PDB file of C-alpha atoms and ligand atoms in Angstrom:
ATOM      1  CA  MET A 259    -110.600 106.207  88.690  1.00 58.00           C
ATOM      2  CA  ASN A 260    -112.280 102.855  88.513  1.00 51.00           C
ATOM      3  CA  ASN A 261    -110.479 100.411  90.799  1.00 65.00           C
ATOM      4  CA  ALA A 262    -113.328  99.793  93.217  1.00 68.00           C
ATOM      5  CA  LYS A 263    -111.588  96.974  95.101  1.00 64.00           C
ATOM      6  CA  LEU A 264    -108.565  99.139  95.875  1.00 63.00           C
ATOM      7  CA  TYR A 265    -110.668 102.204  96.677  1.00 62.00           C
ATOM      8  CA  LYS A 266    -112.924 100.285  99.064  1.00 64.00           C
ATOM      9  CA  HIS A 267    -110.228  99.896 101.728  1.00 62.00           C
ATOM     10  CA  LYS A 268    -108.233 103.091 101.193  1.00 69.00           C
ATOM     11  CA  LYS A 269    -110.615 105.970 101.608  1.00 75.00           C
ATOM     12  CA  GLY A 270    -110.180 107.054 105.229  1.00 81.00           C
ATOM     13  CA  LEU A 271    -110.020 110.719 104.301  1.00 88.00           C
ATOM     14  CA  GLN A 272    -113.077 110.621 102.043  1.00 89.00           C
ATOM     15  CA  GLN A 273    -115.006 108.624 104.633  1.00 91.00           C
ATOM     16  CA  SER A 274    -114.179 110.910 107.535  1.00 93.00           C
ATOM     17  CA  ASP A 275    -115.049 114.066 105.563  1.00 96.00           C
ATOM     18  CA  SER A 276    -118.303 112.571 104.250  1.00 96.00           C
ATOM     19  CA  VAL A 277    -119.412 111.675 107.790  1.00 96.00           C
ATOM     20  CA  TYR A 278    -118.523 115.220 108.886  1.00 97.00           C
ATOM     21  CA  VAL A 279    -120.516 116.788 106.050  1.00 98.00           C
ATOM     22  CA  ILE A 280    -123.590 114.566 106.449  1.00 97.00           C
ATOM     23  CA  GLU A 281    -123.691 114.983 110.231  1.00 96.00           C
ATOM     24  CA  ASN A 282    -123.222 118.743 110.153  1.00 97.00           C
ATOM     25  CA  PHE A 283    -125.025 119.860 107.003  1.00 97.00           C
ATOM     26  CA  SER A 284    -127.964 117.494 106.397  1.00 94.00           C
ATOM     27  CA  LYS A 285    -129.884 119.550 108.989  1.00 94.00           C
ATOM     28  CA  TYR A 286    -130.253 122.174 106.223  1.00 96.00           C
ATOM     29  CA  LEU A 287    -132.259 119.744 104.073  1.00 95.00           C
ATOM     30  CA  ARG A 288    -136.058 119.863 104.123  1.00 93.00           C
ATOM     31  CA  TRP A 289    -137.745 116.494 103.753  1.00 91.00           C
ATOM     32  CA  LYS A 290    -141.156 116.426 102.134  1.00 81.00           C
ATOM     33  CA  ASP A 291    -142.461 113.025 103.164  1.00 72.00           C
ATOM     34  CA  GLN A 292    -141.333 109.435 103.520  1.00 71.00           C
ATOM     35  CA  LYS A 293    -141.460 108.682  99.829  1.00 86.00           C
ATOM     36  CA  GLU A 294    -138.475 110.593  98.538  1.00 94.00           C
ATOM     37  CA  THR A 295    -136.285 109.524  95.651  1.00 96.00           C
ATOM     38  CA  ILE A 296    -132.633 110.417  96.006  1.00 97.00           C
ATOM     39  CA  LEU A 297    -129.578 110.296  93.754  1.00 98.00           C
ATOM     40  CA  ASP A 298    -125.881 110.031  94.637  1.00 98.00           C
ATOM     41  CA  VAL A 299    -123.693 111.400  91.814  1.00 98.00           C
ATOM     42  CA  GLY A 300    -120.294 109.699  91.533  1.00 98.00           C
ATOM     43  CA  CYS A 301    -121.306 106.986  94.003  1.00 97.00           C
ATOM     44  CA  GLY A 302    -118.150 104.943  93.341  1.00 95.00           C
ATOM     45  CA  ASP A 303    -118.252 101.613  95.193  1.00 94.00           C
ATOM     46  CA  GLY A 304    -121.567 102.588  96.847  1.00 96.00           C
ATOM     47  CA  HIS A 305    -120.132 102.519 100.371  1.00 94.00           C
ATOM     48  CA  THR A 306    -120.677 106.190 101.277  1.00 96.00           C
ATOM     49  CA  LEU A 307    -124.225 106.062  99.922  1.00 97.00           C
ATOM     50  CA  CYS A 308    -125.271 102.787 101.540  1.00 96.00           C
ATOM     51  CA  GLU A 309    -123.225 102.659 104.736  1.00 94.00           C
ATOM     52  CA  ILE A 310    -122.851 106.319 105.661  1.00 95.00           C
ATOM     53  CA  LEU A 311    -125.654 108.376 104.091  1.00 96.00           C
ATOM     54  CA  LEU A 312    -128.642 106.012 104.014  1.00 95.00           C
ATOM     55  CA  PRO A 313    -128.552 104.939 107.687  1.00 94.00           C
ATOM     56  CA  ARG A 314    -128.741 108.648 108.606  1.00 93.00           C
ATOM     57  CA  ILE A 315    -131.675 109.572 106.324  1.00 90.00           C
ATOM     58  CA  ALA A 316    -133.464 106.228 105.824  1.00 82.00           C
ATOM     59  CA  ASP A 317    -136.732 107.385 107.434  1.00 85.00           C
ATOM     60  CA  ASN A 318    -137.289 109.870 104.619  1.00 86.00           C
ATOM     61  CA  VAL A 319    -136.343 107.809 101.607  1.00 93.00           C
ATOM     62  CA  GLU A 320    -138.162 105.282  99.467  1.00 93.00           C
ATOM     63  CA  LYS A 321    -136.042 104.963  96.324  1.00 96.00           C
ATOM     64  CA  VAL A 322    -132.297 105.378  95.946  1.00 97.00           C
ATOM     65  CA  VAL A 323    -130.197 105.681  92.794  1.00 98.00           C
ATOM     66  CA  GLY A 324    -126.392 105.614  92.804  1.00 98.00           C
ATOM     67  CA  ALA A 325    -124.828 106.854  89.560  1.00 98.00           C
ATOM     68  CA  ASP A 326    -121.245 106.787  88.372  1.00 98.00           C
ATOM     69  CA  SER A 327    -119.459 107.277  85.057  1.00 97.00           C
ATOM     70  CA  SER A 328    -117.305 104.190  85.634  1.00 95.00           C
ATOM     71  CA  ARG A 329    -118.842 100.911  84.541  1.00 96.00           C
ATOM     72  CA  ASP A 330    -116.535  98.993  86.915  1.00 94.00           C
ATOM     73  CA  MET A 331    -117.656 101.077  89.893  1.00 94.00           C
ATOM     74  CA  VAL A 332    -121.318 100.600  88.997  1.00 97.00           C
ATOM     75  CA  GLU A 333    -120.884  96.831  88.656  1.00 96.00           C
ATOM     76  CA  PHE A 334    -119.035  96.633  91.961  1.00 95.00           C
ATOM     77  CA  ALA A 335    -121.717  98.716  93.722  1.00 96.00           C
ATOM     78  CA  ARG A 336    -124.466  96.541  92.214  1.00 97.00           C
ATOM     79  CA  ASP A 337    -122.809  93.382  93.498  1.00 96.00           C
ATOM     80  CA  GLU A 338    -122.345  94.836  96.977  1.00 95.00           C
ATOM     81  CA  TYR A 339    -125.475  96.873  97.583  1.00 96.00           C
ATOM     82  CA  GLU A 340    -128.230  96.562  94.949  1.00 93.00           C
ATOM     83  CA  CYS A 341    -131.594  95.629  96.442  1.00 93.00           C
ATOM     84  CA  GLN A 342    -135.282  96.356  95.906  1.00 88.00           C
ATOM     85  CA  ASN A 343    -135.099 100.111  96.544  1.00 94.00           C
ATOM     86  CA  VAL A 344    -131.397 100.774  95.798  1.00 97.00           C
ATOM     87  CA  VAL A 345    -130.218 100.681  92.171  1.00 98.00           C
ATOM     88  CA  PHE A 346    -127.009 101.706  90.427  1.00 98.00           C
ATOM     89  CA  GLU A 347    -126.769 103.255  86.970  1.00 98.00           C
ATOM     90  CA  GLN A 348    -123.990 104.440  84.704  1.00 98.00           C
ATOM     91  CA  LEU A 349    -124.145 108.216  84.201  1.00 98.00           C
ATOM     92  CA  ASP A 350    -121.549 110.828  83.275  1.00 98.00           C
ATOM     93  CA  VAL A 351    -122.606 113.996  85.078  1.00 98.00           C
ATOM     94  CA  GLU A 352    -120.798 116.044  82.385  1.00 97.00           C
ATOM     95  CA  THR A 353    -122.918 114.588  79.604  1.00 97.00           C
ATOM     96  CA  VAL A 354    -124.498 116.982  77.114  1.00 93.00           C
ATOM     97  CA  ASP A 355    -127.746 115.085  77.246  1.00 92.00           C
ATOM     98  CA  VAL A 356    -129.033 113.652  80.539  1.00 96.00           C
ATOM     99  CA  PRO A 357    -131.210 110.589  79.788  1.00 96.00           C
ATOM    100  CA  GLU A 358    -134.940 111.149  80.214  1.00 96.00           C
ATOM    101  CA  LYS A 359    -135.171 108.658  83.103  1.00 95.00           C
ATOM    102  CA  PHE A 360    -133.047 111.007  85.275  1.00 98.00           C
ATOM    103  CA  ARG A 361    -134.760 114.302  84.424  1.00 97.00           C
ATOM    104  CA  GLU A 362    -136.707 115.988  87.255  1.00 97.00           C
ATOM    105  CA  LYS A 363    -136.838 112.679  89.117  1.00 97.00           C
ATOM    106  CA  PHE A 364    -135.051 113.410  92.416  1.00 97.00           C
ATOM    107  CA  ASP A 365    -136.092 115.154  95.628  1.00 96.00           C
ATOM    108  CA  HIS A 366    -132.514 115.294  96.896  1.00 97.00           C
ATOM    109  CA  ILE A 367    -129.217 114.876  95.080  1.00 98.00           C
ATOM    110  CA  PHE A 368    -125.988 114.138  96.942  1.00 98.00           C
ATOM    111  CA  SER A 369    -122.409 113.909  95.754  1.00 98.00           C
ATOM    112  CA  PHE A 370    -119.316 113.002  97.759  1.00 98.00           C
ATOM    113  CA  PHE A 371    -115.762 113.403  96.456  1.00 96.00           C
ATOM    114  CA  CYS A 372    -116.736 113.319  92.808  1.00 97.00           C
ATOM    115  CA  LEU A 373    -117.044 116.843  91.461  1.00 98.00           C
ATOM    116  CA  HIS A 374    -113.337 117.732  91.703  1.00 97.00           C
ATOM    117  CA  TRP A 375    -112.864 115.151  88.902  1.00 96.00           C
ATOM    118  CA  VAL A 376    -115.193 117.134  86.674  1.00 97.00           C
ATOM    119  CA  ILE A 377    -113.767 119.725  84.295  1.00 96.00           C
ATOM    120  CA  LYS A 378    -117.017 121.154  82.946  1.00 96.00           C
ATOM    121  CA  GLN A 379    -118.401 122.384  86.258  1.00 98.00           C
ATOM    122  CA  SER A 380    -121.238 124.441  84.743  1.00 98.00           C
ATOM    123  CA  VAL A 381    -122.422 121.487  82.659  1.00 98.00           C
ATOM    124  CA  ALA A 382    -122.354 119.140  85.661  1.00 98.00           C
ATOM    125  CA  LEU A 383    -124.173 121.556  87.985  1.00 98.00           C
ATOM    126  CA  ASN A 384    -126.714 122.311  85.272  1.00 98.00           C
ATOM    127  CA  ASN A 385    -127.342 118.580  84.836  1.00 98.00           C
ATOM    128  CA  ILE A 386    -127.754 118.179  88.589  1.00 98.00           C
ATOM    129  CA  TYR A 387    -130.259 121.067  88.553  1.00 98.00           C
ATOM    130  CA  ASN A 388    -132.214 119.428  85.727  1.00 97.00           C
ATOM    131  CA  MET A 389    -132.303 116.066  87.514  1.00 98.00           C
ATOM    132  CA  LEU A 390    -133.923 117.666  90.595  1.00 98.00           C
ATOM    133  CA  LYS A 391    -137.670 117.919  90.999  1.00 96.00           C
ATOM    134  CA  PRO A 392    -138.972 121.461  91.602  1.00 95.00           C
ATOM    135  CA  GLU A 393    -138.019 122.509  95.162  1.00 94.00           C
ATOM    136  CA  GLY A 394    -135.469 119.706  95.335  1.00 96.00           C
ATOM    137  CA  GLN A 395    -132.195 120.212  97.179  1.00 97.00           C
ATOM    138  CA  ILE A 396    -128.548 119.243  96.849  1.00 98.00           C
ATOM    139  CA  LEU A 397    -125.805 118.445  99.336  1.00 98.00           C
ATOM    140  CA  LEU A 398    -122.426 118.262  97.619  1.00 98.00           C
ATOM    141  CA  THR A 399    -118.905 117.932  98.893  1.00 98.00           C
ATOM    142  CA  PHE A 400    -115.689 117.833  96.907  1.00 98.00           C
ATOM    143  CA  LEU A 401    -112.075 118.935  97.057  1.00 97.00           C
ATOM    144  CA  ALA A 402    -111.355 122.579  96.354  1.00 98.00           C
ATOM    145  CA  LYS A 403    -107.629 122.302  97.105  1.00 97.00           C
ATOM    146  CA  ASN A 404    -105.295 119.450  97.987  1.00 96.00           C
ATOM    147  CA  PRO A 405    -101.480 119.228  98.165  1.00 95.00           C
ATOM    148  CA  ILE A 406    -101.591 116.163  95.890  1.00 94.00           C
ATOM    149  CA  TYR A 407    -102.345 118.480  92.969  1.00 96.00           C
ATOM    150  CA  ASP A 408     -99.101 120.399  93.564  1.00 96.00           C
ATOM    151  CA  ILE A 409     -97.266 117.065  93.579  1.00 96.00           C
ATOM    152  CA  TYR A 410     -98.856 116.121  90.231  1.00 95.00           C
ATOM    153  CA  GLU A 411     -97.623 119.432  88.816  1.00 95.00           C
ATOM    154  CA  GLU A 412     -94.090 119.138  90.172  1.00 95.00           C
ATOM    155  CA  MET A 413     -93.748 115.536  88.968  1.00 96.00           C
ATOM    156  CA  SER A 414     -95.046 116.513  85.529  1.00 95.00           C
ATOM    157  CA  LYS A 415     -91.870 118.588  85.178  1.00 96.00           C
ATOM    158  CA  MET A 416     -89.544 115.711  86.108  1.00 96.00           C
ATOM    159  CA  GLU A 417     -87.943 114.033  83.105  1.00 95.00           C
ATOM    160  CA  LYS A 418     -88.679 110.554  84.434  1.00 95.00           C
ATOM    161  CA  TRP A 419     -92.427 111.125  84.828  1.00 96.00           C
ATOM    162  CA  ALA A 420     -93.282 113.908  82.347  1.00 96.00           C
ATOM    163  CA  LYS A 421     -94.428 111.539  79.596  1.00 95.00           C
ATOM    164  CA  TYR A 422     -97.054 110.014  81.882  1.00 95.00           C
ATOM    165  CA  LYS A 423     -98.356 113.337  83.151  1.00 93.00           C
ATOM    166  CA  LYS A 424     -98.751 115.538  80.081  1.00 93.00           C
ATOM    167  CA  ASP A 425    -102.470 115.889  80.777  1.00 95.00           C
ATOM    168  CA  TYR A 426    -102.130 116.221  84.578  1.00 95.00           C
ATOM    169  CA  ARG A 427    -104.283 119.405  84.608  1.00 95.00           C
ATOM    170  CA  LYS A 428    -107.289 117.239  83.740  1.00 95.00           C
ATOM    171  CA  PHE A 429    -106.969 115.610  87.154  1.00 95.00           C
ATOM    172  CA  VAL A 430    -106.580 118.770  89.235  1.00 97.00           C
ATOM    173  CA  SER A 431    -109.617 120.247  90.990  1.00 98.00           C
ATOM    174  CA  PRO A 432    -110.864 123.204  88.915  1.00 98.00           C
ATOM    175  CA  TYR A 433    -110.613 125.321  92.097  1.00 98.00           C
ATOM    176  CA  HIS A 434    -107.130 124.316  93.252  1.00 97.00           C
ATOM    177  CA  ASN A 435    -105.502 127.475  91.903  1.00 96.00           C
ATOM    178  CA  SER A 436    -108.475 129.734  92.485  1.00 97.00           C
ATOM    179  CA  PRO A 437    -108.006 132.707  94.831  1.00 97.00           C
ATOM    180  CA  ASP A 438    -111.643 132.334  95.934  1.00 98.00           C
ATOM    181  CA  PRO A 439    -113.197 128.873  95.339  1.00 98.00           C
ATOM    182  CA  GLU A 440    -116.348 129.737  97.306  1.00 98.00           C
ATOM    183  CA  GLU A 441    -117.107 132.712  95.098  1.00 98.00           C
ATOM    184  CA  GLU A 442    -116.432 130.727  91.919  1.00 98.00           C
ATOM    185  CA  VAL A 443    -118.720 127.862  92.912  1.00 98.00           C
ATOM    186  CA  ARG A 444    -121.431 130.217  94.203  1.00 98.00           C
ATOM    187  CA  THR A 445    -121.376 132.141  90.914  1.00 98.00           C
ATOM    188  CA  ILE A 446    -121.873 128.950  88.864  1.00 98.00           C
ATOM    189  CA  LEU A 447    -124.642 127.709  91.185  1.00 98.00           C
ATOM    190  CA  LYS A 448    -126.542 130.993  90.896  1.00 98.00           C
ATOM    191  CA  LYS A 449    -126.101 131.146  87.137  1.00 98.00           C
ATOM    192  CA  VAL A 450    -127.540 127.642  86.834  1.00 97.00           C
ATOM    193  CA  GLY A 451    -130.564 128.778  88.876  1.00 97.00           C
ATOM    194  CA  PHE A 452    -129.906 127.404  92.363  1.00 98.00           C
ATOM    195  CA  HIS A 453    -130.870 129.212  95.540  1.00 98.00           C
ATOM    196  CA  VAL A 454    -127.672 128.855  97.585  1.00 98.00           C
ATOM    197  CA  THR A 455    -127.998 128.084 101.311  1.00 98.00           C
ATOM    198  CA  ILE A 456    -124.368 127.168 101.976  1.00 98.00           C
ATOM    199  CA  CYS A 457    -121.300 127.388  99.768  1.00 98.00           C
ATOM    200  CA  ARG A 458    -118.273 127.042 101.947  1.00 97.00           C
ATOM    201  CA  SER A 459    -114.678 125.965 101.538  1.00 98.00           C
ATOM    202  CA  GLU A 460    -113.323 124.562 104.835  1.00 98.00           C
ATOM    203  CA  ARG A 461    -109.693 123.839 105.652  1.00 97.00           C
ATOM    204  CA  ARG A 462    -109.581 120.326 107.070  1.00 97.00           C
ATOM    205  CA  CYS A 463    -106.915 117.932 108.211  1.00 96.00           C
ATOM    206  CA  TYR A 464    -106.716 114.167 107.877  1.00 94.00           C
ATOM    207  CA  SER A 465    -104.015 112.290 109.754  1.00 93.00           C
ATOM    208  CA  PHE A 466    -102.560 109.173 108.156  1.00 92.00           C
ATOM    209  CA  PRO A 467    -101.009 106.880 110.814  1.00 90.00           C
ATOM    210  CA  ASN A 468     -97.903 106.239 108.691  1.00 90.00           C
ATOM    211  CA  LEU A 469     -96.475 106.604 105.202  1.00 91.00           C
ATOM    212  CA  ALA A 470     -97.662 103.187 104.000  1.00 90.00           C
ATOM    213  CA  THR A 471    -101.303 104.092 104.729  1.00 90.00           C
ATOM    214  CA  LEU A 472    -100.892 107.455 103.037  1.00 91.00           C
ATOM    215  CA  ASN A 473     -99.379 105.843  99.941  1.00 90.00           C
ATOM    216  CA  GLY A 474    -102.178 103.241  99.864  1.00 89.00           C
ATOM    217  CA  SER A 475    -104.721 106.040  99.756  1.00 87.00           C
ATOM    218  CA  VAL A 476    -102.746 107.825  97.010  1.00 88.00           C
ATOM    219  CA  LYS A 477    -102.660 104.609  94.953  1.00 87.00           C
ATOM    220  CA  ALA A 478    -106.444 104.257  95.154  1.00 82.00           C
ATOM    221  CA  VAL A 479    -107.088 107.573  93.406  1.00 84.00           C
ATOM    222  CA  ASN A 480    -103.884 108.260  91.427  1.00 90.00           C
ATOM    223  CA  PRO A 481    -104.774 108.500  87.721  1.00 91.00           C
ATOM    224  CA  PHE A 482    -101.179 108.065  86.450  1.00 94.00           C
ATOM    225  CA  LEU A 483    -100.041 104.801  88.045  1.00 93.00           C
ATOM    226  CA  SER A 484    -101.898 102.633  85.540  1.00 91.00           C
ATOM    227  CA  ARG A 485     -99.782 104.266  82.792  1.00 94.00           C
ATOM    228  CA  ILE A 486     -96.474 103.626  84.573  1.00 95.00           C
ATOM    229  CA  PRO A 487     -94.818 100.199  84.359  1.00 95.00           C
ATOM    230  CA  GLU A 488     -95.216  98.221  87.588  1.00 94.00           C
ATOM    231  CA  GLU A 489     -91.429  97.998  88.099  1.00 96.00           C
ATOM    232  CA  ASP A 490     -91.209 101.814  88.280  1.00 95.00           C
ATOM    233  CA  HIS A 491     -93.894 102.233  90.941  1.00 95.00           C
ATOM    234  CA  GLU A 492     -91.418 102.095  93.820  1.00 94.00           C
ATOM    235  CA  SER A 493     -89.324 104.842  92.283  1.00 96.00           C
ATOM    236  CA  TYR A 494     -92.503 106.856  91.550  1.00 95.00           C
ATOM    237  CA  PHE A 495     -93.471 106.731  95.215  1.00 94.00           C
ATOM    238  CA  GLU A 496     -89.959 107.672  96.354  1.00 95.00           C
ATOM    239  CA  ASP A 497     -90.203 110.869  94.309  1.00 96.00           C
ATOM    240  CA  TYR A 498     -93.830 111.414  95.282  1.00 94.00           C
ATOM    241  CA  ASP A 499     -93.065 111.059  99.001  1.00 93.00           C
ATOM    242  CA  ASN A 500     -90.038 113.344  98.888  1.00 93.00           C
ATOM    243  CA  ILE A 501     -92.097 116.134  97.346  1.00 95.00           C
ATOM    244  CA  MET A 502     -95.018 115.476  99.693  1.00 94.00           C
ATOM    245  CA  LYS A 503     -92.791 115.695 102.795  1.00 92.00           C
ATOM    246  CA  ARG A 504     -91.762 119.241 101.747  1.00 93.00           C
ATOM    247  CA  SER A 505     -95.344 120.420 101.259  1.00 95.00           C
ATOM    248  CA  LYS A 506     -96.516 123.322 103.434  1.00 95.00           C
ATOM    249  CA  ASP A 507     -99.824 121.471 103.773  1.00 96.00           C
ATOM    250  CA  VAL A 508     -98.308 118.294 105.243  1.00 94.00           C
ATOM    251  CA  ILE A 509     -96.942 117.991 108.773  1.00 94.00           C
ATOM    252  CA  TRP A 510     -94.836 114.901 109.322  1.00 91.00           C
ATOM    253  CA  GLU A 511     -94.518 113.746 112.945  1.00 88.00           C
ATOM    254  CA  LYS A 512     -91.155 112.080 112.567  1.00 80.00           C
ATOM    255  CA  HIS A 513     -90.298 109.020 114.641  1.00 75.00           C
ATOM    256  CA  ASN A 514     -86.540 108.353 114.602  1.00 67.00           C
ATOM    257  CA  ASN A 515     -86.603 109.754 111.061  1.00 66.00           C
ATOM    258  CA  ASN A 516     -88.346 106.653 109.717  1.00 69.00           C
ATOM    259  CA  ASP A 517     -91.692 106.645 107.928  1.00 66.00           C
ATOM    260  CA  ASN A 518     -93.755 105.313 110.825  1.00 75.00           C
ATOM    261  CA  GLY A 519     -94.694 108.741 112.146  1.00 86.00           C
ATOM    262  CA  LYS A 520     -98.077 110.297 111.432  1.00 91.00           C
ATOM    263  CA  PHE A 521     -98.701 112.497 108.400  1.00 92.00           C
ATOM    264  CA  HIS A 522    -101.150 115.335 109.009  1.00 94.00           C
ATOM    265  CA  CYS A 523    -102.435 116.436 105.609  1.00 94.00           C
ATOM    266  CA  PHE A 524    -104.451 119.625 105.094  1.00 96.00           C
ATOM    267  CA  HIS A 525    -106.923 120.156 102.288  1.00 97.00           C
ATOM    268  CA  GLU A 526    -109.800 122.500 101.467  1.00 98.00           C
ATOM    269  CA  LEU A 527    -113.195 120.900 101.287  1.00 98.00           C
ATOM    270  CA  MET A 528    -116.049 122.548  99.383  1.00 98.00           C
ATOM    271  CA  ILE A 529    -119.483 122.066 100.945  1.00 98.00           C
ATOM    272  CA  VAL A 530    -122.659 123.074  99.116  1.00 98.00           C
ATOM    273  CA  VAL A 531    -126.310 123.070 100.150  1.00 98.00           C
ATOM    274  CA  ALA A 532    -128.641 124.593  97.574  1.00 98.00           C
ATOM    275  CA  SER A 533    -132.179 124.272  96.280  1.00 98.00           C
ATOM    276  CA  LYS A 534    -134.150 124.497  93.083  1.00 97.00           C
ATOM    277  CA  GLY A 535    -136.879 127.068  93.380  1.00 86.00           C
ATOM    278  CA  TYR A 536    -136.474 128.609  96.811  1.00 71.00           C
TER     279      TYR A 536
HETATM  280  C1  LIG B 216    -113.221 109.376  94.867  1.00 69.84           C
HETATM  281  S1  LIG B 216    -114.557 108.491  94.154  1.00 69.84           S
HETATM  282  C2  LIG B 216    -115.824 108.863  95.329  1.00 69.84           C
HETATM  283  C3  LIG B 216    -116.805 107.742  95.454  1.00 69.84           C
HETATM  284  C4  LIG B 216    -117.854 107.897  96.540  1.00 69.84           C
HETATM  285  N1  LIG B 216    -118.756 109.007  96.276  1.00 69.84           N
HETATM  286  C5  LIG B 216    -117.221 108.042  97.896  1.00 69.84           C
HETATM  287  O1  LIG B 216    -117.506 109.043  98.570  1.00 69.84           O
HETATM  288  O2  LIG B 216    -116.475 107.173  98.308  1.00 69.84           O
HETATM  289  C6  LIG B 216    -115.022 109.513  92.768  1.00 69.84           C
HETATM  290  C7  LIG B 216    -116.039 108.848  91.871  1.00 69.84           C
HETATM  291  O3  LIG B 216    -116.519 109.827  90.951  1.00 69.84           O
HETATM  292  C8  LIG B 216    -116.719 109.173  89.710  1.00 69.84           C
HETATM  293  N2  LIG B 216    -116.741 110.185  88.642  1.00 69.84           N
HETATM  294  C9  LIG B 216    -115.708 110.909  88.162  1.00 69.84           C
HETATM  295  N3  LIG B 216    -116.123 111.704  87.165  1.00 69.84           N
HETATM  296  C10 LIG B 216    -117.450 111.488  87.025  1.00 69.84           C
HETATM  297  C11 LIG B 216    -118.439 111.997  86.137  1.00 69.84           C
HETATM  298  N4  LIG B 216    -118.132 112.899  85.201  1.00 69.84           N
HETATM  299  N5  LIG B 216    -119.711 111.553  86.260  1.00 69.84           N
HETATM  300  C12 LIG B 216    -120.030 110.633  87.219  1.00 69.84           C
HETATM  301  N6  LIG B 216    -119.127 110.089  88.053  1.00 69.84           N
HETATM  302  C13 LIG B 216    -117.854 110.515  87.964  1.00 69.84           C
HETATM  303  C14 LIG B 216    -115.538 108.210  89.602  1.00 69.84           C
HETATM  304  O4  LIG B 216    -115.774 107.177  88.666  1.00 69.84           O
HETATM  305  C15 LIG B 216    -115.448 107.706  91.046  1.00 69.84           C
HETATM  306  O5  LIG B 216    -116.177 106.537  91.239  1.00 69.84           O
END
């Protein structure tokens, strides 16, 4: 995903979960002094980092790096938020070779709604470990399970959409079909060398006020739409919405059977606090 302009206004769910995680789990972080350097992996448009995280931890931080694999996201974040102590860099957290300038440089590493996009989980978590200074800590949150992944799968079997979704598995959280996401993530973290404080998958609900808002948020992160001709988007959303309304993880508060009722969508959010060393 790299449409920063679209994403900026359509991330109610991500924003509400990130606030929840920061407000409830940053108490597990130990701050060394007021000169910390922190990294946000998969910072996207920079909003969560600069508007949600930093105001809550500013007293402890001197230097801030936002990193993202998407050049467009990095450029957007630079335009919006770069200043003397906040910089943005392009970095793929799945890379086989983390550049020297990132290695053992960070006291705390954060990541919000990025790691479910990452296939090579062990590589990414190993890179995060190697970017931490000794005794550094991480606070990560990402999707373990979400009904949108079931919709991707069902639509990949529909004749009309199959050709656009052959590789849909690439865009599904690695834990969506896992019987025990917490155990899987914990096992990788320990193997990499982390001391795990919290590794929890929480069932959460986000309520979209109506179908149009829900579809706007889908558009902002849907990896297939850019492959589908513009004139077919309406039909794509008709099929998408019909499947979504049948999902066991979506409760639709119908109003006169039109689409103005609320949509309560349930997902499982992975939350990790861990440290390097102890
Ligand atoms: C849903 S956005 C989240 C952005 C931001 N953290 C937030 O909370 O709003 C996911 C971001 O992860 C980035 N991303 C995906 N795979 C990545 C990778 N392998 N390395 C670094 N960033 C990645 C995407 O480019 C995108 O900007």
